[in-house]
Amino acid sequence: MSLTTCTIHTTLKPSKMVYVSNDLARTLHLTNSKNILVRFGSKSFTAPLRVVKKAGLHLYLSILMFNTIKIPRTGNCYVVSTNGKEISLGPLIGIFTSHSGNSLSPFGGRTAFIRQIMRTGNDKSFFVAFGPNDVDWQNETINGYIMRPNGAFVRRTVPLPDVVYNRLSSRKIEKQPSMEGFKERFERRDIPLFNWSFFDKSDVYALLEKDEQFKHVPESVINPSPSKLKEMLQIHRFIYLKPSAGSLGIGIYRVTYHPHRGYFVRYRKNNKNILLRFAKFDDLVRMLGINRGMLGQYVAQQGIRLIEIDNCPIDFRFHMTKNMDDEWVVAAIGAKKAGKGSVTTHIRTGGSLMTPQQVLEQVYGNHAESVLSNAKSTAIRLAEALEQNYQHRLGELGFDLGIDQREQIWMFEANSKPGRSIFKHPSLKAEERASLTNIYEHCLFLSKFRVRRNE
Ligand SMILES: Nc1ncnc2c1ncn2[C@@H]1O[C@H](COP(=O)(O)OP(=O)(O)O)[C@@H](O)[C@H]1O
Ligand SMILES: [Mg+2]
């Protein structure tokens, strides 16, 4: 297999020929006057090949050929040849996410992020962002958004892509019955799609249940009975109640049991931290029952005594990505310090963002480095374990990890569509770029446009 980059041009010459510069022909082991198959995403055509004298790596296609394979622009891209008889241009990377149809900001709050991903590889690859209604399976095309060099989004019809990065942001749309079949249609055409769907917390715990890494999951019970709740409170002294499909800390309760004083419940309501006390367990159950009915499935989870600064618990967001070599790496870590009186560490509830070094040096002094490196290898093992036990591909994960006062590492949740708020921290700019580069390079790997480092 030969892989290189080339510059694609349109030519006004007779439309029957594909012209390649002699440098490009040599690099790809192509020879004159044979027919060549030219592929872009799911589209292809066959035409006679002509090698032309010209320095550099160039490819010339007629407008007709451009239209046949629906290449959205001229300029640079990767080109790969497996046997000297076929070349694939690309990759065409699909970003699956819904949009509003408004071309100034088609992806709402995600627009800047989509632009960042596309900028990462747009000089050598093609990107198309598309929603569930943009695919024409019959014609094998997508009518989605491509990005111009100035950052503007325009709609274009392109072939089905070489790889799909799932960033659908709505749990509701993803849960629609048609969605499984929709995504399977890519896989059936050998188009890898990664990050299949949102995780519910209970899904993640269940995936790890038989794995050695389960030791990092606090004891968790889905929809516990009152007697189970009572038992957990007696054993662990405090527990978290979390909506299994929740996020952003919404609907979370922290319940503490004091043998002589009763049950204390902390939660957030109308932008305020609430603390209630119940002398009797039955009153606690009554209060929770009402709310639980409204919020759907809950997980009761052993409370973990997190490390603290100024009496405020701290936990960590580990942003995990796969890389060019299909390995999990820790792309970035943000430390999150809970706001005073808040049961979670989210910024929206008064939390603050710090670097892991700032936190760990304060808590562990010169032992900080070894705590951090242990947490990193744990996060990698957790990502590997999740992926091994999951029936779909994963390429990116956001773990909420805690370190307890005995230095044990715990995983509270794994997000398959991780948010990017930790990258607001000015010290995490290099990590932000790394997260984008890794995802892009992982797309190169999955679409077989990989630059092989070790071969
Ligand atoms: N079992 C637990 N013990 C201690 N703190 C927890 C526990 N579960 C959650 N938390 C705290 O609450 C935060 C939010 O919990 P998480 O499971 O990430 O839910 P969400 O999906 O709402 O973000 C965590 O980042 C952590 O600070
Ligand atoms: Mg979380």
mmCIF file of N, CA and C in Angstrom, residues 135-233:
data_model
loop_
_atom_site.group_PDB
_atom_site.id
_atom_site.type_symbol
_atom_site.label_atom_id
_atom_site.label_comp_id
_atom_site.label_asym_id
_atom_site.label_seq_id
_atom_site.Cartn_x
_atom_site.Cartn_y
_atom_site.Cartn_z
ATOM 1 N N VAL A 135 -29.107 11.819 4.626
ATOM 2 C CA VAL A 135 -28.509 10.724 3.872
ATOM 3 C C VAL A 135 -29.496 10.189 2.841
ATOM 4 N N ASP A 136 -29.048 10.097 1.600
ATOM 5 C CA ASP A 136 -29.845 9.474 0.535
ATOM 6 C C ASP A 136 -29.224 8.099 0.284
ATOM 7 N N TRP A 137 -29.837 7.075 0.907
ATOM 8 C CA TRP A 137 -29.223 5.736 0.849
ATOM 9 C C TRP A 137 -29.276 5.170 -0.560
ATOM 10 N N GLN A 138 -30.338 5.518 -1.297
ATOM 11 C CA GLN A 138 -30.492 4.987 -2.648
ATOM 12 C C GLN A 138 -29.330 5.440 -3.552
ATOM 13 N N ASN A 139 -29.077 6.748 -3.500
ATOM 14 C CA ASN A 139 -27.995 7.284 -4.342
ATOM 15 C C ASN A 139 -26.639 7.270 -3.645
ATOM 16 N N GLU A 140 -26.631 6.797 -2.403
ATOM 17 C CA GLU A 140 -25.406 6.769 -1.608
ATOM 18 C C GLU A 140 -24.742 8.143 -1.557
ATOM 19 N N THR A 141 -25.528 9.137 -1.189
ATOM 20 C CA THR A 141 -24.971 10.485 -1.047
ATOM 21 C C THR A 141 -25.445 11.107 0.268
ATOM 22 N N ILE A 142 -24.730 12.148 0.647
ATOM 23 C CA ILE A 142 -25.097 12.927 1.822
ATOM 24 C C ILE A 142 -25.186 14.378 1.402
ATOM 25 N N ASN A 143 -26.277 15.032 1.788
ATOM 26 C CA ASN A 143 -26.371 16.466 1.555
ATOM 27 C C ASN A 143 -26.115 17.137 2.905
ATOM 28 N N GLY A 144 -24.852 17.463 3.146
ATOM 29 C CA GLY A 144 -24.492 17.994 4.465
ATOM 30 C C GLY A 144 -23.716 19.280 4.348
ATOM 31 N N TYR A 145 -23.082 19.654 5.460
ATOM 32 C CA TYR A 145 -22.315 20.906 5.492
ATOM 33 C C TYR A 145 -20.823 20.638 5.345
ATOM 34 N N ILE A 146 -20.204 21.327 4.394
ATOM 35 C CA ILE A 146 -18.746 21.338 4.347
ATOM 36 C C ILE A 146 -18.299 22.743 4.764
ATOM 37 N N MET A 147 -17.017 22.850 5.117
ATOM 38 C CA MET A 147 -16.546 24.155 5.576
ATOM 39 C C MET A 147 -15.573 24.760 4.576
ATOM 40 N N ARG A 148 -15.793 25.999 4.244
ATOM 41 C CA ARG A 148 -14.869 26.743 3.383
ATOM 42 C C ARG A 148 -13.639 27.145 4.192
ATOM 43 N N PRO A 149 -12.509 27.473 3.519
ATOM 44 C CA PRO A 149 -11.305 27.865 4.269
ATOM 45 C C PRO A 149 -11.549 29.047 5.222
ATOM 46 N N ASN A 150 -12.503 29.914 4.903
ATOM 47 C CA ASN A 150 -12.770 31.048 5.805
ATOM 48 C C ASN A 150 -13.682 30.673 6.973
ATOM 49 N N GLY A 151 -14.035 29.400 7.086
ATOM 50 C CA GLY A 151 -14.828 28.953 8.231
ATOM 51 C C GLY A 151 -16.328 28.943 7.969
ATOM 52 N N ALA A 152 -16.749 29.409 6.789
ATOM 53 C CA ALA A 152 -18.187 29.424 6.485
ATOM 54 C C ALA A 152 -18.656 28.003 6.128
ATOM 55 N N PHE A 153 -19.885 27.691 6.510
ATOM 56 C CA PHE A 153 -20.449 26.375 6.181
ATOM 57 C C PHE A 153 -21.344 26.492 4.954
ATOM 58 N N VAL A 154 -21.168 25.573 4.015
ATOM 59 C CA VAL A 154 -22.049 25.553 2.849
ATOM 60 C C VAL A 154 -22.548 24.133 2.644
ATOM 61 N N ARG A 155 -23.744 24.022 2.087
ATOM 62 C CA ARG A 155 -24.306 22.687 1.863
ATOM 63 C C ARG A 155 -23.812 22.131 0.547
ATOM 64 N N ARG A 156 -23.418 20.862 0.582
ATOM 65 C CA ARG A 156 -22.950 20.188 -0.622
ATOM 66 C C ARG A 156 -23.420 18.739 -0.594
ATOM 67 N N THR A 157 -23.557 18.181 -1.791
ATOM 68 C CA THR A 157 -23.845 16.747 -1.858
ATOM 69 C C THR A 157 -22.526 16.016 -2.100
ATOM 70 N N VAL A 158 -22.229 15.103 -1.213
ATOM 71 C CA VAL A 158 -20.977 14.338 -1.288
ATOM 72 C C VAL A 158 -21.319 12.841 -1.175
ATOM 73 N N PRO A 159 -20.353 11.962 -1.475
ATOM 74 C CA PRO A 159 -20.637 10.524 -1.316
ATOM 75 C C PRO A 159 -20.801 10.150 0.160
ATOM 76 N N LEU A 160 -21.153 8.898 0.425
ATOM 77 C CA LEU A 160 -21.102 8.415 1.806
ATOM 78 C C LEU A 160 -19.638 8.467 2.231
ATOM 79 N N PRO A 161 -19.386 8.772 3.507
ATOM 80 C CA PRO A 161 -17.995 9.022 3.921
ATOM 81 C C PRO A 161 -17.196 7.728 4.146
ATOM 82 N N ASP A 162 -15.921 7.897 4.493
ATOM 83 C CA ASP A 162 -15.052 6.752 4.794
ATOM 84 C C ASP A 162 -15.132 6.354 6.257
ATOM 85 N N VAL A 163 -15.589 7.275 7.091
ATOM 86 C CA VAL A 163 -15.653 7.019 8.537
ATOM 87 C C VAL A 163 -16.674 7.998 9.113
ATOM 88 N N VAL A 164 -17.345 7.608 10.178
ATOM 89 C CA VAL A 164 -18.319 8.508 10.808
ATOM 90 C C VAL A 164 -17.980 8.693 12.287
ATOM 91 N N TYR A 165 -17.852 9.952 12.685
ATOM 92 C CA TYR A 165 -17.632 10.339 14.084
ATOM 93 C C TYR A 165 -19.000 10.786 14.610
ATOM 94 N N ASN A 166 -19.526 10.029 15.540
ATOM 95 C CA ASN A 166 -20.876 10.324 16.033
ATOM 96 C C ASN A 166 -20.846 11.385 17.124
ATOM 97 N N ARG A 167 -21.356 12.570 16.806
ATOM 98 C CA ARG A 167 -21.483 13.629 17.808
ATOM 99 C C ARG A 167 -22.944 14.091 17.889
ATOM 100 N N LEU A 168 -23.867 13.185 17.636
ATOM 101 C CA LEU A 168 -25.280 13.528 17.799
ATOM 102 C C LEU A 168 -25.458 13.969 19.253
ATOM 103 N N SER A 169 -26.104 15.121 19.462
ATOM 104 C CA SER A 169 -26.066 15.670 20.814
ATOM 105 C C SER A 169 -27.368 15.481 21.572
ATOM 106 N N SER A 170 -28.349 14.874 20.934
ATOM 107 C CA SER A 170 -29.630 14.740 21.612
ATOM 108 C C SER A 170 -29.901 13.276 21.966
ATOM 109 N N ARG A 171 -30.026 13.020 23.275
ATOM 110 C CA ARG A 171 -30.358 11.658 23.720
ATOM 111 C C ARG A 171 -31.697 11.226 23.145
ATOM 112 N N LYS A 172 -32.613 12.207 23.028
ATOM 113 C CA LYS A 172 -33.958 11.890 22.563
ATOM 114 C C LYS A 172 -33.917 11.386 21.116
ATOM 115 N N ILE A 173 -33.191 12.111 20.252
ATOM 116 C CA ILE A 173 -33.111 11.682 18.847
ATOM 117 C C ILE A 173 -32.389 10.339 18.757
ATOM 118 N N GLU A 174 -31.338 10.197 19.566
ATOM 119 C CA GLU A 174 -30.565 8.954 19.482
ATOM 120 C C GLU A 174 -31.384 7.749 19.945
ATOM 121 N N LYS A 175 -32.366 7.981 20.803
ATOM 122 C CA LYS A 175 -33.188 6.868 21.304
ATOM 123 C C LYS A 175 -34.320 6.508 20.346
ATOM 124 N N GLN A 176 -34.533 7.296 19.290
ATOM 125 C CA GLN A 176 -35.619 6.968 18.358
ATOM 126 C C GLN A 176 -35.374 5.578 17.758
ATOM 127 N N PRO A 177 -36.449 4.805 17.606
ATOM 128 C CA PRO A 177 -36.282 3.416 17.161
ATOM 129 C C PRO A 177 -35.539 3.291 15.823
ATOM 130 N N SER A 178 -35.702 4.275 14.929
ATOM 131 C CA SER A 178 -35.081 4.162 13.608
ATOM 132 C C SER A 178 -33.564 4.360 13.649
ATOM 133 N N MET A 179 -33.076 4.892 14.755
ATOM 134 C CA MET A 179 -31.681 5.324 14.784
ATOM 135 C C MET A 179 -30.685 4.157 14.735
ATOM 136 N N GLU A 180 -31.024 3.042 15.407
ATOM 137 C CA GLU A 180 -30.118 1.882 15.383
ATOM 138 C C GLU A 180 -29.889 1.422 13.953
ATOM 139 N N GLY A 181 -31.007 1.245 13.219
ATOM 140 C CA GLY A 181 -30.928 0.782 11.838
ATOM 141 C C GLY A 181 -30.163 1.762 10.961
ATOM 142 N N PHE A 182 -30.381 3.052 11.217
ATOM 143 C CA PHE A 182 -29.689 4.096 10.451
ATOM 144 C C PHE A 182 -28.176 3.932 10.584
ATOM 145 N N LYS A 183 -27.717 3.756 11.811
ATOM 146 C CA LYS A 183 -26.274 3.651 12.042
ATOM 147 C C LYS A 183 -25.733 2.324 11.519
ATOM 148 N N GLU A 184 -26.566 1.284 11.641
ATOM 149 C CA GLU A 184 -26.120 -0.016 11.124
ATOM 150 C C GLU A 184 -25.884 0.012 9.614
ATOM 151 N N ARG A 185 -26.617 0.872 8.907
ATOM 152 C CA ARG A 185 -26.447 0.936 7.449
ATOM 153 C C ARG A 185 -25.028 1.367 7.073
ATOM 154 N N PHE A 186 -24.410 2.210 7.891
ATOM 155 C CA PHE A 186 -23.007 2.580 7.623
ATOM 156 C C PHE A 186 -22.116 1.359 7.825
ATOM 157 N N GLU A 187 -22.298 0.720 8.969
ATOM 158 C CA GLU A 187 -21.447 -0.428 9.296
ATOM 159 C C GLU A 187 -21.577 -1.517 8.244
ATOM 160 N N ARG A 188 -22.802 -1.729 7.753
ATOM 161 C CA ARG A 188 -23.020 -2.768 6.746
ATOM 162 C C ARG A 188 -22.252 -2.471 5.456
ATOM 163 N N ARG A 189 -22.025 -1.190 5.207
ATOM 164 C CA ARG A 189 -21.231 -0.804 4.024
ATOM 165 C C ARG A 189 -19.750 -0.685 4.359
ATOM 166 N N ASP A 190 -19.348 -1.243 5.491
ATOM 167 C CA ASP A 190 -17.946 -1.177 5.919
ATOM 168 C C ASP A 190 -17.476 0.243 6.190
ATOM 169 N N ILE A 191 -18.398 1.101 6.584
ATOM 170 C CA ILE A 191 -18.008 2.457 6.969
ATOM 171 C C ILE A 191 -17.982 2.491 8.499
ATOM 172 N N PRO A 192 -16.781 2.533 9.087
ATOM 173 C CA PRO A 192 -16.742 2.489 10.552
ATOM 174 C C PRO A 192 -17.381 3.728 11.168
ATOM 175 N N LEU A 193 -18.155 3.504 12.218
ATOM 176 C CA LEU A 193 -18.805 4.609 12.937
ATOM 177 C C LEU A 193 -18.390 4.467 14.390
ATOM 178 N N PHE A 194 -17.833 5.500 14.965
ATOM 179 C CA PHE A 194 -17.432 5.346 16.367
ATOM 180 C C PHE A 194 -18.207 6.253 17.312
ATOM 181 N N ASN A 195 -18.298 5.762 18.545
ATOM 182 C CA ASN A 195 -19.140 6.315 19.599
ATOM 183 C C ASN A 195 -20.607 6.165 19.204
ATOM 184 N N TRP A 196 -21.022 4.911 19.270
ATOM 185 C CA TRP A 196 -22.320 4.485 18.755
ATOM 186 C C TRP A 196 -23.472 5.305 19.304
ATOM 187 N N SER A 197 -23.506 5.468 20.641
ATOM 188 C CA SER A 197 -24.628 6.223 21.220
ATOM 189 C C SER A 197 -24.251 6.717 22.612
ATOM 190 N N PHE A 198 -25.146 7.503 23.187
ATOM 191 C CA PHE A 198 -24.949 7.936 24.570
ATOM 192 C C PHE A 198 -24.905 6.720 25.476
ATOM 193 N N PHE A 199 -24.161 6.829 26.549
ATOM 194 C CA PHE A 199 -24.203 5.807 27.589
ATOM 195 C C PHE A 199 -25.156 6.259 28.683
ATOM 196 N N ASP A 200 -25.933 5.332 29.213
ATOM 197 C CA ASP A 200 -26.571 5.569 30.505
ATOM 198 C C ASP A 200 -25.563 5.101 31.553
ATOM 199 N N LYS A 201 -25.638 5.694 32.748
ATOM 200 C CA LYS A 201 -24.668 5.290 33.778
ATOM 201 C C LYS A 201 -24.771 3.786 34.056
ATOM 202 N N SER A 202 -26.010 3.283 34.125
ATOM 203 C CA SER A 202 -26.164 1.855 34.439
ATOM 204 C C SER A 202 -25.576 0.974 33.325
ATOM 205 N N ASP A 203 -25.595 1.443 32.053
ATOM 206 C CA ASP A 203 -24.983 0.671 30.947
ATOM 207 C C ASP A 203 -23.492 0.509 31.200
ATOM 208 N N VAL A 204 -22.867 1.617 31.595
ATOM 209 C CA VAL A 204 -21.405 1.600 31.788
ATOM 210 C C VAL A 204 -21.031 0.650 32.917
ATOM 211 N N TYR A 205 -21.770 0.746 34.031
ATOM 212 C CA TYR A 205 -21.443 -0.131 35.155
ATOM 213 C C TYR A 205 -21.644 -1.591 34.747
ATOM 214 N N ALA A 206 -22.728 -1.851 33.998
ATOM 215 C CA ALA A 206 -23.006 -3.236 33.581
ATOM 216 C C ALA A 206 -21.928 -3.755 32.626
ATOM 217 N N LEU A 207 -21.426 -2.879 31.740
ATOM 218 C CA LEU A 207 -20.391 -3.319 30.793
ATOM 219 C C LEU A 207 -19.131 -3.782 31.517
ATOM 220 N N LEU A 208 -18.843 -3.134 32.641
ATOM 221 C CA LEU A 208 -17.587 -3.450 33.330
ATOM 222 C C LEU A 208 -17.729 -4.554 34.374
ATOM 223 N N GLU A 209 -18.985 -4.963 34.604
ATOM 224 C CA GLU A 209 -19.285 -5.824 35.751
ATOM 225 C C GLU A 209 -18.369 -7.058 35.860
ATOM 226 N N LYS A 210 -18.073 -7.678 34.713
ATOM 227 C CA LYS A 210 -17.290 -8.920 34.772
ATOM 228 C C LYS A 210 -15.795 -8.647 34.568
ATOM 229 N N ASP A 211 -15.421 -7.372 34.522
ATOM 230 C CA ASP A 211 -14.042 -7.010 34.213
ATOM 231 C C ASP A 211 -13.280 -6.697 35.496
ATOM 232 N N GLU A 212 -11.985 -6.905 35.433
ATOM 233 C CA GLU A 212 -11.150 -6.592 36.600
ATOM 234 C C GLU A 212 -11.269 -5.105 36.979
ATOM 235 N N GLN A 213 -11.480 -4.255 35.981
ATOM 236 C CA GLN A 213 -11.534 -2.806 36.245
ATOM 237 C C GLN A 213 -12.793 -2.383 37.005
ATOM 238 N N PHE A 214 -13.697 -3.333 37.217
ATOM 239 C CA PHE A 214 -14.920 -3.035 37.966
ATOM 240 C C PHE A 214 -14.599 -2.552 39.385
ATOM 241 N N LYS A 215 -13.372 -2.891 39.824
ATOM 242 C CA LYS A 215 -12.972 -2.447 41.178
ATOM 243 C C LYS A 215 -12.956 -0.919 41.295
ATOM 244 N N HIS A 216 -12.920 -0.211 40.162
ATOM 245 C CA HIS A 216 -12.922 1.257 40.213
ATOM 246 C C HIS A 216 -14.330 1.859 40.170
ATOM 247 N N VAL A 217 -15.345 0.987 40.085
ATOM 248 C CA VAL A 217 -16.725 1.496 40.060
ATOM 249 C C VAL A 217 -17.293 1.388 41.476
ATOM 250 N N PRO A 218 -17.748 2.505 42.062
ATOM 251 C CA PRO A 218 -18.364 2.408 43.399
ATOM 252 C C PRO A 218 -19.579 1.474 43.331
ATOM 253 N N GLU A 219 -19.942 0.865 44.455
ATOM 254 C CA GLU A 219 -21.105 -0.031 44.436
ATOM 255 C C GLU A 219 -22.316 0.747 43.913
ATOM 256 N N SER A 220 -22.989 0.192 42.910
ATOM 257 C CA SER A 220 -24.092 0.915 42.261
ATOM 258 C C SER A 220 -25.291 -0.014 42.113
ATOM 259 N N VAL A 221 -26.466 0.505 42.450
ATOM 260 C CA VAL A 221 -27.673 -0.312 42.328
ATOM 261 C C VAL A 221 -28.694 0.491 41.536
ATOM 262 N N ILE A 222 -29.219 -0.119 40.469
ATOM 263 C CA ILE A 222 -30.199 0.593 39.652
ATOM 264 C C ILE A 222 -31.585 0.435 40.274
ATOM 265 N N ASN A 223 -32.331 1.516 40.335
ATOM 266 C CA ASN A 223 -33.666 1.552 40.936
ATOM 267 C C ASN A 223 -33.771 0.737 42.231
ATOM 268 N N PRO A 224 -33.052 1.152 43.258
ATOM 269 C CA PRO A 224 -33.011 0.347 44.492
ATOM 270 C C PRO A 224 -34.346 0.366 45.238
ATOM 271 N N SER A 225 -34.635 -0.726 45.923
ATOM 272 C CA SER A 225 -35.819 -0.768 46.794
ATOM 273 C C SER A 225 -35.481 0.034 48.050
ATOM 274 N N PRO A 226 -36.520 0.473 48.800
ATOM 275 C CA PRO A 226 -36.226 1.196 50.046
ATOM 276 C C PRO A 226 -35.313 0.397 50.981
ATOM 277 N N SER A 227 -35.511 -0.920 51.048
ATOM 278 C CA SER A 227 -34.673 -1.672 51.995
ATOM 279 C C SER A 227 -33.221 -1.717 51.518
ATOM 280 N N LYS A 228 -33.030 -1.741 50.190
ATOM 281 C CA LYS A 228 -31.660 -1.722 49.662
ATOM 282 C C LYS A 228 -31.000 -0.372 49.958
ATOM 283 N N LEU A 229 -31.786 0.706 49.804
ATOM 284 C CA LEU A 229 -31.269 2.048 50.106
ATOM 285 C C LEU A 229 -30.804 2.131 51.557
ATOM 286 N N LYS A 230 -31.647 1.579 52.434
ATOM 287 C CA LYS A 230 -31.338 1.625 53.860
ATOM 288 C C LYS A 230 -30.044 0.870 54.147
ATOM 289 N N GLU A 231 -29.929 -0.288 53.499
ATOM 290 C CA GLU A 231 -28.735 -1.121 53.693
ATOM 291 C C GLU A 231 -27.487 -0.372 53.189
ATOM 292 N N MET A 232 -27.601 0.232 51.991
ATOM 293 C CA MET A 232 -26.438 0.951 51.437
ATOM 294 C C MET A 232 -26.027 2.105 52.346
ATOM 295 N N LEU A 233 -27.048 2.788 52.919
ATOM 296 C CA LEU A 233 -26.728 3.920 53.801
ATOM 297 C C LEU A 233 -26.044 3.446 55.080
#
